[in-house]
Amino acid sequence: MNGIKNAVFTDKSIRLWKKNQYTFNVESGSTRTEIKQWVELFFGVKVIAMNSHRLPIKVKGRRVRSIKGHTKHYKRMIITLQPGYSIPPLKKERTSIKKH
């Protein structure tokens, strides 16, 4: 399944980890049920809620023959998991640096 493009690591998305919410960029044609099934199957978790929104298209500065370019259109999904579940590759442990 090529629905999920990548995980999002912004200040807000990292704060949402404490609420057991994870943020992903997904293909614009993907449905909520497809993404939910894929996340539950791939990560082995239970999804209780999903919020999505379309990000605005950004205009690129380069111009080709009087036509301006733009970024691809995609959706961003915020997925809430049931308590007790987490997505291990995205959960990072803080390590303390020992000073010598």
mmCIF file of C-alpha atoms in Angstrom:
data_model
loop_
_atom_site.group_PDB
_atom_site.id
_atom_site.type_symbol
_atom_site.label_atom_id
_atom_site.label_comp_id
_atom_site.label_asym_id
_atom_site.label_seq_id
_atom_site.Cartn_x
_atom_site.Cartn_y
_atom_site.Cartn_z
ATOM 1 C CA MET A 1 0.000 0.000 0.000
ATOM 2 C CA ASN A 2 1.411 3.346 -1.003
ATOM 3 C CA GLY A 3 -1.084 5.482 0.932
ATOM 4 C CA ILE A 4 1.273 6.808 3.597
ATOM 5 C CA LYS A 5 4.117 8.942 2.283
ATOM 6 C CA ASN A 6 6.045 9.753 5.459
ATOM 7 C CA ALA A 7 5.817 10.600 9.135
ATOM 8 C CA VAL A 8 5.790 14.261 10.131
ATOM 9 C CA PHE A 9 8.290 15.556 12.697
ATOM 10 C CA THR A 10 7.297 19.097 13.616
ATOM 11 C CA ASP A 11 7.126 20.719 17.044
ATOM 12 C CA LYS A 12 3.366 20.195 17.163
ATOM 13 C CA SER A 13 3.503 16.558 16.023
ATOM 14 C CA ILE A 14 6.135 15.744 18.646
ATOM 15 C CA ARG A 15 3.957 17.343 21.356
ATOM 16 C CA LEU A 16 1.041 15.168 20.178
ATOM 17 C CA TRP A 17 3.033 11.991 20.950
ATOM 18 C CA LYS A 18 2.233 12.578 24.640
ATOM 19 C CA LYS A 19 -1.466 12.315 23.752
ATOM 20 C CA ASN A 20 -0.787 9.095 21.795
ATOM 21 C CA GLN A 21 -1.360 10.861 18.453
ATOM 22 C CA TYR A 22 0.863 10.408 15.405
ATOM 23 C CA THR A 23 1.013 12.550 12.267
ATOM 24 C CA PHE A 24 1.537 11.274 8.714
ATOM 25 C CA ASN A 25 1.480 12.755 5.220
ATOM 26 C CA VAL A 26 -0.694 10.581 2.970
ATOM 27 C CA GLU A 27 -1.644 10.533 -0.705
ATOM 28 C CA SER A 28 -4.495 12.894 -1.509
ATOM 29 C CA GLY A 29 -6.614 10.095 -3.028
ATOM 30 C CA SER A 30 -6.400 7.811 0.026
ATOM 31 C CA THR A 31 -9.518 7.325 2.118
ATOM 32 C CA ARG A 32 -9.677 7.349 5.900
ATOM 33 C CA THR A 33 -10.656 3.677 6.070
ATOM 34 C CA GLU A 34 -7.728 2.642 3.850
ATOM 35 C CA ILE A 35 -5.261 4.517 6.034
ATOM 36 C CA LYS A 36 -6.818 3.164 9.245
ATOM 37 C CA GLN A 37 -6.650 -0.437 8.007
ATOM 38 C CA TRP A 38 -3.092 -0.005 6.795
ATOM 39 C CA VAL A 39 -1.868 1.534 10.086
ATOM 40 C CA GLU A 40 -3.576 -1.180 12.171
ATOM 41 C CA LEU A 41 -2.171 -3.952 9.980
ATOM 42 C CA PHE A 42 1.355 -2.607 9.553
ATOM 43 C CA PHE A 43 2.032 -1.333 13.091
ATOM 44 C CA GLY A 44 -0.242 -3.777 14.995
ATOM 45 C CA VAL A 45 -2.124 -1.031 16.862
ATOM 46 C CA LYS A 46 -5.765 -0.022 17.389
ATOM 47 C CA VAL A 47 -6.866 3.317 15.955
ATOM 48 C CA ILE A 48 -9.697 5.126 17.774
ATOM 49 C CA ALA A 49 -9.789 8.450 15.879
ATOM 50 C CA MET A 50 -8.433 10.082 12.730
ATOM 51 C CA ASN A 51 -8.358 13.736 11.756
ATOM 52 C CA SER A 52 -7.301 14.887 8.319
ATOM 53 C CA HIS A 53 -6.797 18.118 6.452
ATOM 54 C CA ARG A 54 -5.453 19.146 3.083
ATOM 55 C CA LEU A 55 -2.390 21.335 3.108
ATOM 56 C CA PRO A 56 -2.333 24.328 0.770
ATOM 57 C CA ILE A 57 -0.379 24.064 -2.465
ATOM 58 C CA LYS A 58 2.777 26.174 -2.315
ATOM 59 C CA VAL A 59 3.916 28.013 -5.419
ATOM 60 C CA LYS A 60 7.513 27.378 -6.421
ATOM 61 C CA GLY A 61 9.724 30.244 -7.470
ATOM 62 C CA ARG A 62 10.833 28.685 -10.754
ATOM 63 C CA ARG A 63 8.976 29.564 -13.884
ATOM 64 C CA VAL A 64 8.870 27.526 -17.085
ATOM 65 C CA ARG A 65 7.482 29.381 -20.108
ATOM 66 C CA SER A 66 5.245 31.686 -18.105
ATOM 67 C CA ILE A 67 3.856 28.766 -16.052
ATOM 68 C CA LYS A 68 4.675 28.752 -12.359
ATOM 69 C CA GLY A 69 5.284 25.424 -10.705
ATOM 70 C CA HIS A 70 3.755 24.208 -7.455
ATOM 71 C CA THR A 71 4.201 21.458 -4.900
ATOM 72 C CA LYS A 72 2.206 18.240 -5.019
ATOM 73 C CA HIS A 73 -1.114 18.116 -3.223
ATOM 74 C CA TYR A 74 -1.331 15.785 -0.230
ATOM 75 C CA LYS A 75 -3.255 15.284 3.013
ATOM 76 C CA ARG A 76 -2.007 15.229 6.574
ATOM 77 C CA MET A 77 -3.564 12.713 8.986
ATOM 78 C CA ILE A 78 -3.429 12.861 12.773
ATOM 79 C CA ILE A 79 -4.073 9.351 14.071
ATOM 80 C CA THR A 80 -5.085 8.719 17.694
ATOM 81 C CA LEU A 81 -4.307 5.279 19.128
ATOM 82 C CA GLN A 82 -5.966 3.453 21.994
ATOM 83 C CA PRO A 83 -4.220 3.811 25.367
ATOM 84 C CA GLY A 84 -1.466 1.247 25.775
ATOM 85 C CA TYR A 85 -0.532 1.221 22.085
ATOM 86 C CA SER A 86 2.282 3.140 20.435
ATOM 87 C CA ILE A 87 4.187 3.104 17.178
ATOM 88 C CA PRO A 88 7.683 1.922 18.210
ATOM 89 C CA PRO A 89 9.816 3.330 15.366
ATOM 90 C CA LEU A 90 8.445 6.808 16.034
ATOM 91 C CA LYS A 91 8.733 6.657 19.816
ATOM 92 C CA LYS A 92 12.182 7.938 20.720
ATOM 93 C CA GLU A 93 13.660 7.565 24.174
ATOM 94 C CA ARG A 94 15.530 10.519 25.525
ATOM 95 C CA THR A 95 19.050 9.630 26.452
ATOM 96 C CA SER A 96 21.135 11.636 28.809
ATOM 97 C CA ILE A 97 24.603 12.618 27.693
ATOM 98 C CA LYS A 98 27.243 11.894 30.275
ATOM 99 C CA LYS A 99 29.850 14.574 30.696
ATOM 100 C CA HIS A 100 33.346 13.467 31.516
#
